[in-house]
Short mmCIF file of C-alpha atoms in Angstrom, two decimals:
data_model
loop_
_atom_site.label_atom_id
_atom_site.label_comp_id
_atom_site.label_asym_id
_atom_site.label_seq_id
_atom_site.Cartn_x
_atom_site.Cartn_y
_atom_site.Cartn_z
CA UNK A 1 195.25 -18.78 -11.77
CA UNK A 2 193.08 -21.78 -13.16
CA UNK A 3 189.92 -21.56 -13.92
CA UNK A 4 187.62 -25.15 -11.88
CA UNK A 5 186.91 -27.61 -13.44
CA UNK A 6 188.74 -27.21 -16.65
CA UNK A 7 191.78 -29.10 -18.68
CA UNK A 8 194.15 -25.99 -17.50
CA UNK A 9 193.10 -27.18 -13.73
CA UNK A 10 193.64 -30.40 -13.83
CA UNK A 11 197.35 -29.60 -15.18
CA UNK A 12 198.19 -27.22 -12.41
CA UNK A 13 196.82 -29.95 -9.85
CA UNK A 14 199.33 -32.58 -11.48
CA UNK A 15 202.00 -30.12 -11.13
CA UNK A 16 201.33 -29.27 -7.51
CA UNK A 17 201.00 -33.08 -6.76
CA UNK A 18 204.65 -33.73 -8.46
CA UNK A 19 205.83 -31.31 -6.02
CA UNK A 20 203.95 -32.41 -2.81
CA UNK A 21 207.06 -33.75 -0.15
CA UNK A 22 204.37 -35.28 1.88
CA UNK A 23 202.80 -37.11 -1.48
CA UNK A 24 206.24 -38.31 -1.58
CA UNK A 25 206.42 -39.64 1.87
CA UNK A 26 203.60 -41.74 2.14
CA UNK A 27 202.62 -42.79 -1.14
CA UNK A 28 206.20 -44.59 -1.30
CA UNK A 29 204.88 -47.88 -2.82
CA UNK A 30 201.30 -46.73 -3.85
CA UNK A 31 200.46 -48.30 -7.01
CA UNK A 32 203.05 -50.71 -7.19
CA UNK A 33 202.21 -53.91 -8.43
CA UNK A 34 198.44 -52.57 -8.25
CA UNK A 35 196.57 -49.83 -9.35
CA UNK A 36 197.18 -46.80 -7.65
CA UNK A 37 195.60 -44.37 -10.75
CA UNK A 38 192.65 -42.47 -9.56
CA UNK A 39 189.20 -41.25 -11.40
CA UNK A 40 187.79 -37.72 -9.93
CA UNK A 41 184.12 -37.37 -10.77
CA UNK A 42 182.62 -34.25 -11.03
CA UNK A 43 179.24 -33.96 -10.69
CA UNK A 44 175.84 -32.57 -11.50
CA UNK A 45 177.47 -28.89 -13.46
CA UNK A 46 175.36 -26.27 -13.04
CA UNK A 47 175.22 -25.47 -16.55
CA UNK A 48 171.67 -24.86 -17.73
CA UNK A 49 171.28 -22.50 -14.12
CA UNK A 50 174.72 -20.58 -14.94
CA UNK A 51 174.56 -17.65 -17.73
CA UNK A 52 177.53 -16.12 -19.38
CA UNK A 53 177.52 -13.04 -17.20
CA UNK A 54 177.57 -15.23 -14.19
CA UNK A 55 181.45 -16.01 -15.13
CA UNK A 56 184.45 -14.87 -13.29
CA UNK A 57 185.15 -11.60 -15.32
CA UNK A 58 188.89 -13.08 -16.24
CA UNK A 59 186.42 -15.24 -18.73
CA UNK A 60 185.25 -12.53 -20.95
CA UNK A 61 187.95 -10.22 -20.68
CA UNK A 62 188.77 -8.01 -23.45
CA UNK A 63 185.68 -8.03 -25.25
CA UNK A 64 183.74 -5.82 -26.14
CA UNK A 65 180.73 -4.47 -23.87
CA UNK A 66 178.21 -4.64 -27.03
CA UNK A 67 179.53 -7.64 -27.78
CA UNK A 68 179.57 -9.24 -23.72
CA UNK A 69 175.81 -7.31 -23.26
CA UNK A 70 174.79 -9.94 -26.02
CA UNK A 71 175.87 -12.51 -24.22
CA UNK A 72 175.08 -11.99 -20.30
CA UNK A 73 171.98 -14.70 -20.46
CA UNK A 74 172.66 -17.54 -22.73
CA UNK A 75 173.30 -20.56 -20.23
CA UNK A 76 176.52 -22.55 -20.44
CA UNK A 77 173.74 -25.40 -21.77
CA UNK A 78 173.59 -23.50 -24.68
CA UNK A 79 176.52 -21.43 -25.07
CA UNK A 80 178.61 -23.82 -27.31
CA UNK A 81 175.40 -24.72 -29.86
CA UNK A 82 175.14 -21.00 -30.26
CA UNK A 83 178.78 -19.91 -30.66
CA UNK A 84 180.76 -21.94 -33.30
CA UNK A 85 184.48 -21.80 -33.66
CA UNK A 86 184.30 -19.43 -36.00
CA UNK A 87 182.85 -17.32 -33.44
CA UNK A 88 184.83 -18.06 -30.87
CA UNK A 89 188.23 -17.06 -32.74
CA UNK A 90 187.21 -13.77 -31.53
CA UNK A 91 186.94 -14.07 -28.20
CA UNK A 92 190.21 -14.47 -25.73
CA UNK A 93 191.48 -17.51 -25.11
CA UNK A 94 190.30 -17.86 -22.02
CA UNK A 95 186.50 -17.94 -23.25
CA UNK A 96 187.65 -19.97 -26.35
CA UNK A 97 189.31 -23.18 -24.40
CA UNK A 98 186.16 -23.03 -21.59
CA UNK A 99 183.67 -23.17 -24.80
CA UNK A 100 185.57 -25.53 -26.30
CA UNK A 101 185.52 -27.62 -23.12
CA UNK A 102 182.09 -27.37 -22.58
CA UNK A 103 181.59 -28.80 -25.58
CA UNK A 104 183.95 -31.74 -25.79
CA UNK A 105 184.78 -32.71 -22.09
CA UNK A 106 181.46 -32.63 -20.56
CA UNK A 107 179.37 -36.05 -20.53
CA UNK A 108 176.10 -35.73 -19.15
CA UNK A 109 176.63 -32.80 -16.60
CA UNK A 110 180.07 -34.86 -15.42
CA UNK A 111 183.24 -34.15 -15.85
CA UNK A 112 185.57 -37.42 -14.97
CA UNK A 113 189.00 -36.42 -14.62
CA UNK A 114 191.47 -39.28 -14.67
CA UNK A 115 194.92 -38.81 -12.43
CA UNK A 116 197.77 -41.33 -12.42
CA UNK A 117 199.18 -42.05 -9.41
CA UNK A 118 202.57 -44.06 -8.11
CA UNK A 119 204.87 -44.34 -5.84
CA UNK A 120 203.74 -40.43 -4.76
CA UNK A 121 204.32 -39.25 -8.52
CA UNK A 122 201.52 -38.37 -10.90
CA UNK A 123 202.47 -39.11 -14.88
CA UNK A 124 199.37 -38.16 -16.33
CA UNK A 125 196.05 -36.31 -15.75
CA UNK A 126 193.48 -36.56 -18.43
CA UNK A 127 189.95 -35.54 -19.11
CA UNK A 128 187.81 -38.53 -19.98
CA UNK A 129 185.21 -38.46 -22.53
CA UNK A 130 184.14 -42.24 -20.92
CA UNK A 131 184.62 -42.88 -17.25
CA UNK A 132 185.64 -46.78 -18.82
CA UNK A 133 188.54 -45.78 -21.01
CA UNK A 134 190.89 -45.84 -17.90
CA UNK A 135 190.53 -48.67 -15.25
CA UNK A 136 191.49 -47.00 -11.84
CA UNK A 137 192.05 -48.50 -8.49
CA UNK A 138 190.02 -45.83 -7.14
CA UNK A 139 186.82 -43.31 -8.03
CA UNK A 140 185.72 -40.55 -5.88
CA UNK A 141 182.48 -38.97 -7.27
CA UNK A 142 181.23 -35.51 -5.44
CA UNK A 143 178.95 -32.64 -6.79
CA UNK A 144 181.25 -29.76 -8.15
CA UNK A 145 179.93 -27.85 -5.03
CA UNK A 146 181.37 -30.56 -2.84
CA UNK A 147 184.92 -30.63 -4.92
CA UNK A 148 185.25 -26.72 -4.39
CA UNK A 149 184.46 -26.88 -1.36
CA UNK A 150 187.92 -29.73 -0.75
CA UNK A 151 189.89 -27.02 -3.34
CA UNK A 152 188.65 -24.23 -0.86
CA UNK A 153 190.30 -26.49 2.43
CA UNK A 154 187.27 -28.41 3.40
CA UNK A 155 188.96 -31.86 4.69
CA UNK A 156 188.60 -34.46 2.48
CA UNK A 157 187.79 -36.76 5.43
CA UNK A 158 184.87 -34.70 6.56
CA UNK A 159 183.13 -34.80 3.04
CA UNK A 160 183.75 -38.84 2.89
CA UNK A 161 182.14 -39.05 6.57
CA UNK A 162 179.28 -36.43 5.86
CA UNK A 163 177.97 -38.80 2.49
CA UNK A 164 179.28 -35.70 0.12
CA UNK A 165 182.00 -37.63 -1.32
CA UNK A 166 181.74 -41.28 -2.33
CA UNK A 167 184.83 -43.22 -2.52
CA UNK A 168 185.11 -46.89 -4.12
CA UNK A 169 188.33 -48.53 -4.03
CA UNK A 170 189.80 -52.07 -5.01
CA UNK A 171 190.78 -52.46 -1.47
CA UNK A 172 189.96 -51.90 1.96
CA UNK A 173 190.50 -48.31 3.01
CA UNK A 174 193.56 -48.95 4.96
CA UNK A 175 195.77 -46.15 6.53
CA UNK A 176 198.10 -45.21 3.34
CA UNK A 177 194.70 -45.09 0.95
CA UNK A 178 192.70 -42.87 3.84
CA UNK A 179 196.08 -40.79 3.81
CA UNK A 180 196.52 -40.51 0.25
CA UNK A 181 193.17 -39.15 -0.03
CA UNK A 182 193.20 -36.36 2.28
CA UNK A 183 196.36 -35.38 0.97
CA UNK A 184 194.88 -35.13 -2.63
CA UNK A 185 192.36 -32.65 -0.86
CA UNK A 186 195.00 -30.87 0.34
CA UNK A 187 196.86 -30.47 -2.62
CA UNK A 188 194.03 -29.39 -4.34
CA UNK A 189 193.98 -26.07 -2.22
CA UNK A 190 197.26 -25.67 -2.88
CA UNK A 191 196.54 -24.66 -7.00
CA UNK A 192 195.52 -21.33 -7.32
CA UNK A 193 191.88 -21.38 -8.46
CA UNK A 194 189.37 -19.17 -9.47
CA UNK A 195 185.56 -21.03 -9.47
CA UNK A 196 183.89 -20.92 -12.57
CA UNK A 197 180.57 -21.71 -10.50
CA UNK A 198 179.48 -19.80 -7.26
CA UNK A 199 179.65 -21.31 -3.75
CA UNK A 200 176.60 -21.79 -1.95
CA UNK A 201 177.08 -21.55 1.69
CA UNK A 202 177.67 -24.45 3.68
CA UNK A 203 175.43 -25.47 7.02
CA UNK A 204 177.18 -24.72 10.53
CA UNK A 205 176.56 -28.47 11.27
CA UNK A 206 178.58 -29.52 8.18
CA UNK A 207 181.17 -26.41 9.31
CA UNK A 208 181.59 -28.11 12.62
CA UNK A 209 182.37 -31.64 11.22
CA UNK A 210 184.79 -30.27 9.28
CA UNK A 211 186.35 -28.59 12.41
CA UNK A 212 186.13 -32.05 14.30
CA UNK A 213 187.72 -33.95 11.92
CA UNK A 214 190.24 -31.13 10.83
CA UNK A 215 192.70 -31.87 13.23
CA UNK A 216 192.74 -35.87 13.77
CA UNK A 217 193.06 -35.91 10.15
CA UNK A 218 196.44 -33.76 10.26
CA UNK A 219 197.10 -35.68 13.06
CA UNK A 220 197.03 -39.40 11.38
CA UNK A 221 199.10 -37.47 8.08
CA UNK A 222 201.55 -36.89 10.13
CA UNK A 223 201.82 -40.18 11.77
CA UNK A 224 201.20 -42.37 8.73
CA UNK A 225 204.69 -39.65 6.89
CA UNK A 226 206.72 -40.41 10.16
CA UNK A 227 206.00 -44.02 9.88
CA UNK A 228 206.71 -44.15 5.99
CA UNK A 229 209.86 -42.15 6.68
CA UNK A 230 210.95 -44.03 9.05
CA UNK A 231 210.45 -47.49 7.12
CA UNK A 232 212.33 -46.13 4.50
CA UNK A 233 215.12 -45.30 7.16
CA UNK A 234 215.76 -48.75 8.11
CA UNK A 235 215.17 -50.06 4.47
CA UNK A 236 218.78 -48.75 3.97
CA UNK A 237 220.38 -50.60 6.68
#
């Protein structure tokens, strides 16, 4: 179980897209002779309205009540200031990587997660301490609530067409990009994730647009793998 958004996340997520079939399928050619590499932008962290003891309790487990009563209200704003490694050697390492993070992997309430991408194969994922330091072919840039809302099976699709998720590409946003991105979303459910930040609830109007779109969207995946699949097919004759 990884914690969202952390380093240990992001890993998971490039393991689960190495073994996505369908990722294989269509992204056959994707970032071939272009840039296919992808920036994820998390935004606008909750940190200064998030305390300690609003955690998942996997993040403080094992210490000791005294100790965890001290900390229940210091905000994640302030968490790292107050608690220097040497403090932080005592807690588990669970608390001591998400402190750590907090403190070196955060830029400006952001968190800009860089993902390699080609020909349906991810080489590298990397947290960026400058959204420059990697050029990228794409960058899709969501509030944090919007990107755990995708993890929890919200269709990509639906949060592009609702204005929650902004996508800028190099390119038009032809079939194989539109495809590629939904199946990133769907991937993303696929780690097992625990949410570092609560869920607000969603509006039934944005529930029903992600019903609408739900199933045209598996719809066109399917289409745009049969069509890879079967261009491959004749590739060999």
């Amino acid at each position: 179980m990884s914690l969202f958004p952390t380093r240990q996340w992001l890993d998971a997520y490039r393991h689960e897209i190495n073994e996505s079939t369908a990722l294989d399928d269509v992204g056959v050619g994707w970032g071939v002779g272009s840039n296919g590499d992808v920036l994820i932008v998390v935004e606008d962290l909750p940190l200064s309205a998030t305390r300690l003891g609003d955690l998942p309790d996997v993040v403080f487990d094992g210490v000791p009540e005294a100790v965890e009563e001290d900390l229940v209200d210091v905000t994640l704003d302030d968490a790292p200031e107050l608690m220097d490694r040497t403090v932080r050697q005592h807690f588990p390492p669970v608390a001591q990587r998400l402190l750590d993070q907090l403190e070196t992997c955060v830029v400006d309430g952001n968190i800009y997660c860089y993902i390699g991408l080609e020909n349906g194969n991810c080489p590298a994922v990397e947290i960026l301490q400058d959204p420059g330091e990697r050029e990228v072919g794409a960058v899709l840039e969501a509030p944090w609530n919007v990107w755990q809302g995708i993890i929890d099976g919200r269709p990509a699709t639906s949060a592009v067409l609702s204005g929650d998720l902004s996508v800028e590409t190099d390119g038009p946003l032809g079939p194989q990009t539109l495809t590629i991105l939904q199946l990133l979303g769907d991937v993303a459910a696929d780690v097992e994730t625990t949410f570092l930040f609560e869920q607000p609830r969603r509006s039934m109007p944005d529930l029903v647009l992600d019903e609408a779109v739900r199933q045209p969207a598996a719809v066109q995946k399917l289409a745009y793998r049969q069509a890879a699949l079967t261009s491959r097919l004749f590739s060999l004759f």
